[in-house]
Amino acid sequence: MSKALEWFEPIKVPEFPVNLPDEDGEPLESNWHRIQINLLVDLTHQWWSSRDDYFAGGNMFVYFSVRQARAPAYRGPDFFLVKEVALKPERRSWRTWEEEGRFPDLIVELLSPSTAKGDLTKKKRLYERTFRTPEYFAYDPDARRLYGWRLGEGVVYHTLLPNERGWLWSEELQLWLGEWEGAYERVSAVWLRFYTREEKLVPTGEEAEAALRRDAETRAADAETRAVQEAQAHREAESEVARLLAELQRLRSENGGIR
């Protein structure tokens, strides 16, 4: 054996902890935050209902390094989207080393008085410099303000400019992000929602089902109306035939029964 081989040592691959926590035991800032996360996940599934190459999660740990995994002091985004990955199986946390090194393509943080500073500084730097997440949005429900950034030249975040409605465009989703006032999960509030390029609301699962029911009911009502109209037309045609036969019979009688 040569001296070069005598000194050879195999490269040691860092070992990640196996039993990683899925949650930190801390509740979300409010019930609104919990429902808003559910809403964003719901809308993503509706928008991409025909696709199975993405993962949409919320309030989940995102593990990305040995050091961070061994001492998790980071809970993860309120909502995040990873494209070009398997939709199934369900994940309780996102572990980049088990996902071919994939990080989120889009992140949304929902601000609160206790998290706003960190979301707009420390987390923003993390998503920009470590995650390299192409798009980062942050929404302040108290101030009703939406922030947005996209990675640009120099691989740094550039501020997104809103349209006349205050919405921000997402290249990753090909959708607008903007406010909407209404009820979701029986709670009436102002929510962050997705809009199409034509500025139409992306429906929730419940709204999509309701639209299908209304469409089915409309088609059934139209079919019933057509059936009634056709029956009426049939009766009128029979009545006209009877009238013409009677008229013919009368004329024959007047003409001496000539056939």
mmCIF file of C-alpha atoms in Angstrom, residues 5-237:
data_model
loop_
_atom_site.group_PDB
_atom_site.id
_atom_site.type_symbol
_atom_site.label_atom_id
_atom_site.label_comp_id
_atom_site.label_asym_id
_atom_site.label_seq_id
_atom_site.Cartn_x
_atom_site.Cartn_y
_atom_site.Cartn_z
ATOM 1 C CA LEU A 5 -3.322 5.462 0.552
ATOM 2 C CA GLU A 6 -2.061 4.914 4.089
ATOM 3 C CA TRP A 7 -3.121 8.449 4.973
ATOM 4 C CA PHE A 8 -6.490 8.209 3.237
ATOM 5 C CA GLU A 9 -9.517 8.793 5.489
ATOM 6 C CA PRO A 10 -13.113 8.591 4.281
ATOM 7 C CA ILE A 11 -15.044 11.849 4.275
ATOM 8 C CA LYS A 12 -17.398 12.026 7.232
ATOM 9 C CA VAL A 13 -20.895 13.108 6.354
ATOM 10 C CA PRO A 14 -22.555 15.095 9.150
ATOM 11 C CA GLU A 15 -25.272 13.116 10.871
ATOM 12 C CA PHE A 16 -28.583 14.826 11.318
ATOM 13 C CA PRO A 17 -30.688 14.118 14.412
ATOM 14 C CA VAL A 18 -33.361 11.509 13.762
ATOM 15 C CA ASN A 19 -36.036 12.491 16.263
ATOM 16 C CA LEU A 20 -36.652 16.116 15.440
ATOM 17 C CA PRO A 21 -39.570 18.008 17.029
ATOM 18 C CA ASP A 22 -42.457 18.933 14.775
ATOM 19 C CA GLU A 23 -43.607 21.851 16.918
ATOM 20 C CA ASP A 24 -42.346 24.090 19.679
ATOM 21 C CA GLY A 25 -45.477 23.954 21.827
ATOM 22 C CA GLU A 26 -46.100 27.677 21.423
ATOM 23 C CA PRO A 27 -49.560 28.703 20.196
ATOM 24 C CA LEU A 28 -49.996 30.935 17.167
ATOM 25 C CA GLU A 29 -50.375 34.644 17.806
ATOM 26 C CA SER A 30 -54.158 34.538 17.314
ATOM 27 C CA ASN A 31 -57.011 32.507 15.910
ATOM 28 C CA TRP A 32 -56.861 34.771 12.865
ATOM 29 C CA HIS A 33 -53.278 33.644 12.197
ATOM 30 C CA ARG A 34 -54.285 29.972 12.366
ATOM 31 C CA ILE A 35 -57.219 30.440 10.004
ATOM 32 C CA GLN A 36 -55.198 32.591 7.599
ATOM 33 C CA ILE A 37 -52.570 29.852 7.280
ATOM 34 C CA ASN A 38 -55.312 27.310 6.546
ATOM 35 C CA LEU A 39 -56.767 29.672 3.954
ATOM 36 C CA LEU A 40 -53.479 30.069 2.063
ATOM 37 C CA VAL A 41 -52.931 26.299 1.985
ATOM 38 C CA ASP A 42 -56.541 25.747 0.880
ATOM 39 C CA LEU A 43 -56.230 28.293 -1.948
ATOM 40 C CA THR A 44 -52.965 26.785 -3.183
ATOM 41 C CA HIS A 45 -54.552 23.331 -3.391
ATOM 42 C CA GLN A 46 -57.483 24.780 -5.317
ATOM 43 C CA TRP A 47 -55.266 26.743 -7.704
ATOM 44 C CA TRP A 48 -53.115 23.703 -8.428
ATOM 45 C CA SER A 49 -55.797 21.032 -8.061
ATOM 46 C CA SER A 50 -54.565 19.275 -11.211
ATOM 47 C CA ARG A 51 -50.930 19.204 -10.086
ATOM 48 C CA ASP A 52 -49.060 16.840 -7.771
ATOM 49 C CA ASP A 53 -45.587 18.381 -7.988
ATOM 50 C CA TYR A 54 -45.625 20.849 -5.103
ATOM 51 C CA PHE A 55 -45.874 21.035 -1.323
ATOM 52 C CA ALA A 56 -47.738 23.760 0.566
ATOM 53 C CA GLY A 57 -47.286 23.919 4.319
ATOM 54 C CA GLY A 58 -47.825 26.223 7.232
ATOM 55 C CA ASN A 59 -46.585 26.742 10.780
ATOM 56 C CA MET A 60 -44.012 23.977 10.269
ATOM 57 C CA PHE A 61 -40.364 23.637 11.202
ATOM 58 C CA VAL A 62 -37.997 23.928 8.252
ATOM 59 C CA TYR A 63 -34.741 22.115 9.017
ATOM 60 C CA PHE A 64 -31.767 23.062 6.883
ATOM 61 C CA SER A 65 -28.484 22.424 8.728
ATOM 62 C CA VAL A 66 -26.979 20.128 11.350
ATOM 63 C CA ARG A 67 -26.411 22.995 13.756
ATOM 64 C CA GLN A 68 -29.920 24.345 13.386
ATOM 65 C CA ALA A 69 -31.464 20.873 13.659
ATOM 66 C CA ARG A 70 -29.580 20.113 16.879
ATOM 67 C CA ALA A 71 -30.594 23.356 18.507
ATOM 68 C CA PRO A 72 -33.855 24.396 16.835
ATOM 69 C CA ALA A 73 -34.514 28.007 17.703
ATOM 70 C CA TYR A 74 -36.431 28.665 14.514
ATOM 71 C CA ARG A 75 -40.050 27.662 14.072
ATOM 72 C CA GLY A 76 -40.433 28.103 10.333
ATOM 73 C CA PRO A 77 -42.562 30.196 7.982
ATOM 74 C CA ASP A 78 -46.257 30.752 8.587
ATOM 75 C CA PHE A 79 -46.844 29.611 5.011
ATOM 76 C CA PHE A 80 -44.457 28.262 2.422
ATOM 77 C CA LEU A 81 -44.536 26.674 -1.008
ATOM 78 C CA VAL A 82 -42.005 24.309 -2.553
ATOM 79 C CA LYS A 83 -42.347 23.561 -6.262
ATOM 80 C CA GLU A 84 -41.259 20.511 -8.251
ATOM 81 C CA VAL A 85 -41.413 18.093 -5.327
ATOM 82 C CA ALA A 86 -43.743 15.186 -4.556
ATOM 83 C CA LEU A 87 -47.092 16.228 -3.095
ATOM 84 C CA LYS A 88 -47.214 13.063 -1.009
ATOM 85 C CA PRO A 89 -46.474 11.825 1.582
ATOM 86 C CA GLU A 90 -47.578 14.391 4.124
ATOM 87 C CA ARG A 91 -44.734 15.975 6.066
ATOM 88 C CA ARG A 92 -44.856 17.036 9.710
ATOM 89 C CA SER A 93 -41.729 19.124 9.143
ATOM 90 C CA TRP A 94 -39.626 20.074 6.135
ATOM 91 C CA ARG A 95 -36.141 18.543 6.187
ATOM 92 C CA THR A 96 -34.076 19.827 3.299
ATOM 93 C CA TRP A 97 -31.650 16.872 3.337
ATOM 94 C CA GLU A 98 -34.587 14.513 2.770
ATOM 95 C CA GLU A 99 -35.945 16.697 -0.069
ATOM 96 C CA GLU A 100 -32.854 16.800 -2.298
ATOM 97 C CA GLY A 101 -31.786 20.078 -0.732
ATOM 98 C CA ARG A 102 -34.956 21.909 -1.752
ATOM 99 C CA PHE A 103 -35.885 25.128 0.049
ATOM 100 C CA PRO A 104 -39.166 27.067 -0.194
ATOM 101 C CA ASP A 105 -39.833 28.923 -3.453
ATOM 102 C CA LEU A 106 -42.294 31.263 -1.767
ATOM 103 C CA ILE A 107 -42.811 32.270 1.864
ATOM 104 C CA VAL A 108 -45.533 34.319 3.570
ATOM 105 C CA GLU A 109 -45.137 35.569 7.131
ATOM 106 C CA LEU A 110 -48.121 36.913 9.049
ATOM 107 C CA LEU A 111 -46.910 39.716 11.273
ATOM 108 C CA SER A 112 -47.902 40.419 14.840
ATOM 109 C CA PRO A 113 -46.589 42.928 17.398
ATOM 110 C CA SER A 114 -44.287 40.244 18.846
ATOM 111 C CA THR A 115 -42.936 38.918 15.515
ATOM 112 C CA ALA A 116 -42.935 41.877 13.110
ATOM 113 C CA LYS A 117 -39.386 43.052 13.824
ATOM 114 C CA GLY A 118 -37.880 39.580 13.452
ATOM 115 C CA ASP A 119 -39.955 38.756 10.367
ATOM 116 C CA LEU A 120 -38.805 41.918 8.595
ATOM 117 C CA THR A 121 -35.133 41.665 9.576
ATOM 118 C CA LYS A 122 -33.681 38.377 10.840
ATOM 119 C CA LYS A 123 -36.043 36.055 8.961
ATOM 120 C CA LYS A 124 -35.846 38.187 5.835
ATOM 121 C CA ARG A 125 -32.050 37.812 5.837
ATOM 122 C CA LEU A 126 -32.364 34.069 6.422
ATOM 123 C CA TYR A 127 -34.757 33.621 3.504
ATOM 124 C CA GLU A 128 -32.627 35.830 1.288
ATOM 125 C CA ARG A 129 -29.108 34.592 2.109
ATOM 126 C CA THR A 130 -29.554 30.992 3.285
ATOM 127 C CA PHE A 131 -32.799 29.756 1.763
ATOM 128 C CA ARG A 132 -32.441 31.799 -1.428
ATOM 129 C CA THR A 133 -36.217 31.820 -1.525
ATOM 130 C CA PRO A 134 -37.248 33.616 -4.748
ATOM 131 C CA GLU A 135 -40.228 35.413 -3.184
ATOM 132 C CA TYR A 136 -40.965 36.564 0.341
ATOM 133 C CA PHE A 137 -44.198 38.258 1.423
ATOM 134 C CA ALA A 138 -45.129 39.626 4.839
ATOM 135 C CA TYR A 139 -48.611 40.792 5.790
ATOM 136 C CA ASP A 140 -49.472 43.020 8.745
ATOM 137 C CA PRO A 141 -53.163 42.446 9.588
ATOM 138 C CA ASP A 142 -53.250 45.330 12.079
ATOM 139 C CA ALA A 143 -51.839 47.953 9.722
ATOM 140 C CA ARG A 144 -53.375 46.117 6.739
ATOM 141 C CA ARG A 145 -50.096 46.382 4.887
ATOM 142 C CA LEU A 146 -48.566 43.856 2.526
ATOM 143 C CA TYR A 147 -44.801 43.720 1.912
ATOM 144 C CA GLY A 148 -43.097 41.762 -0.828
ATOM 145 C CA TRP A 149 -39.614 41.030 -2.146
ATOM 146 C CA ARG A 150 -38.135 38.991 -4.974
ATOM 147 C CA LEU A 151 -34.566 37.833 -5.501
ATOM 148 C CA GLY A 152 -32.932 39.812 -8.244
ATOM 149 C CA GLU A 153 -29.506 40.858 -9.404
ATOM 150 C CA GLY A 154 -26.790 40.094 -6.906
ATOM 151 C CA VAL A 155 -29.112 37.472 -5.411
ATOM 152 C CA VAL A 156 -30.580 40.049 -3.044
ATOM 153 C CA TYR A 157 -34.194 40.935 -2.349
ATOM 154 C CA HIS A 158 -35.747 43.741 -4.356
ATOM 155 C CA THR A 159 -38.951 45.344 -3.143
ATOM 156 C CA LEU A 160 -42.088 44.519 -5.119
ATOM 157 C CA LEU A 161 -44.325 47.413 -6.106
ATOM 158 C CA PRO A 162 -48.098 47.087 -5.572
ATOM 159 C CA ASN A 163 -50.749 47.701 -8.193
ATOM 160 C CA GLU A 164 -53.480 50.318 -7.785
ATOM 161 C CA ARG A 165 -55.344 47.989 -5.398
ATOM 162 C CA GLY A 166 -52.325 47.429 -3.203
ATOM 163 C CA TRP A 167 -51.862 43.855 -4.445
ATOM 164 C CA LEU A 168 -48.486 42.261 -5.136
ATOM 165 C CA TRP A 169 -47.746 39.920 -8.034
ATOM 166 C CA SER A 170 -46.212 36.484 -7.416
ATOM 167 C CA GLU A 171 -44.170 35.043 -10.269
ATOM 168 C CA GLU A 172 -43.964 31.717 -8.443
ATOM 169 C CA LEU A 173 -47.737 31.307 -8.245
ATOM 170 C CA GLN A 174 -48.653 33.458 -11.231
ATOM 171 C CA LEU A 175 -51.205 35.111 -8.968
ATOM 172 C CA TRP A 176 -51.846 38.382 -7.185
ATOM 173 C CA LEU A 177 -51.765 38.532 -3.384
ATOM 174 C CA GLY A 178 -54.253 40.990 -1.940
ATOM 175 C CA GLU A 179 -56.807 41.655 0.754
ATOM 176 C CA TRP A 180 -60.368 40.358 0.785
ATOM 177 C CA GLU A 181 -63.086 40.988 3.342
ATOM 178 C CA GLY A 182 -65.480 38.145 4.069
ATOM 179 C CA ALA A 183 -66.032 34.944 6.040
ATOM 180 C CA TYR A 184 -63.780 31.898 6.104
ATOM 181 C CA GLU A 185 -64.240 29.040 8.572
ATOM 182 C CA ARG A 186 -67.213 31.071 9.865
ATOM 183 C CA VAL A 187 -65.000 33.982 10.875
ATOM 184 C CA SER A 188 -65.603 37.348 9.222
ATOM 185 C CA ALA A 189 -62.449 39.418 8.829
ATOM 186 C CA VAL A 190 -60.013 40.877 6.327
ATOM 187 C CA TRP A 191 -57.942 38.053 4.832
ATOM 188 C CA LEU A 192 -54.977 37.726 2.516
ATOM 189 C CA ARG A 193 -56.083 35.899 -0.635
ATOM 190 C CA PHE A 194 -54.992 35.006 -4.155
ATOM 191 C CA TYR A 195 -56.342 36.606 -7.325
ATOM 192 C CA THR A 196 -55.834 35.525 -10.937
ATOM 193 C CA ARG A 197 -54.115 37.675 -13.543
ATOM 194 C CA GLU A 198 -57.631 38.819 -14.512
ATOM 195 C CA GLU A 199 -58.137 39.878 -10.859
ATOM 196 C CA LYS A 200 -60.671 37.153 -10.094
ATOM 197 C CA LEU A 201 -60.643 35.455 -6.695
ATOM 198 C CA VAL A 202 -59.123 31.995 -6.496
ATOM 199 C CA PRO A 203 -61.915 30.046 -4.740
ATOM 200 C CA THR A 204 -61.553 28.101 -1.549
ATOM 201 C CA GLY A 205 -62.544 24.441 -1.548
ATOM 202 C CA GLU A 206 -65.924 25.314 -0.038
ATOM 203 C CA GLU A 207 -66.507 28.110 -2.553
ATOM 204 C CA ALA A 208 -65.572 25.825 -5.450
ATOM 205 C CA GLU A 209 -68.036 23.172 -4.238
ATOM 206 C CA ALA A 210 -70.748 25.782 -3.794
ATOM 207 C CA ALA A 211 -70.124 27.055 -7.328
ATOM 208 C CA LEU A 212 -70.428 23.507 -8.678
ATOM 209 C CA ARG A 213 -73.710 23.044 -6.789
ATOM 210 C CA ARG A 214 -75.058 26.332 -8.123
ATOM 211 C CA ASP A 215 -74.013 25.374 -11.643
ATOM 212 C CA ALA A 216 -75.676 21.957 -11.294
ATOM 213 C CA GLU A 217 -78.821 23.549 -9.875
ATOM 214 C CA THR A 218 -78.870 26.093 -12.711
ATOM 215 C CA ARG A 219 -78.486 23.359 -15.328
ATOM 216 C CA ALA A 220 -81.249 21.337 -13.644
ATOM 217 C CA ALA A 221 -83.541 24.381 -13.533
ATOM 218 C CA ASP A 222 -82.795 25.160 -17.184
ATOM 219 C CA ALA A 223 -83.514 21.542 -18.145
ATOM 220 C CA GLU A 224 -86.796 21.643 -16.226
ATOM 221 C CA THR A 225 -87.752 24.922 -17.901
ATOM 222 C CA ARG A 226 -86.973 23.454 -21.319
ATOM 223 C CA ALA A 227 -89.024 20.348 -20.487
ATOM 224 C CA VAL A 228 -91.986 22.503 -19.424
ATOM 225 C CA GLN A 229 -91.653 24.628 -22.559
ATOM 226 C CA GLU A 230 -91.434 21.553 -24.783
ATOM 227 C CA ALA A 231 -94.487 20.000 -23.085
ATOM 228 C CA GLN A 232 -96.412 23.249 -23.557
ATOM 229 C CA ALA A 233 -95.347 23.392 -27.213
ATOM 230 C CA HIS A 234 -96.463 19.776 -27.657
ATOM 231 C CA ARG A 235 -99.867 20.513 -26.141
ATOM 232 C CA GLU A 236 -100.241 23.596 -28.302
ATOM 233 C CA ALA A 237 -99.313 21.558 -31.398
#
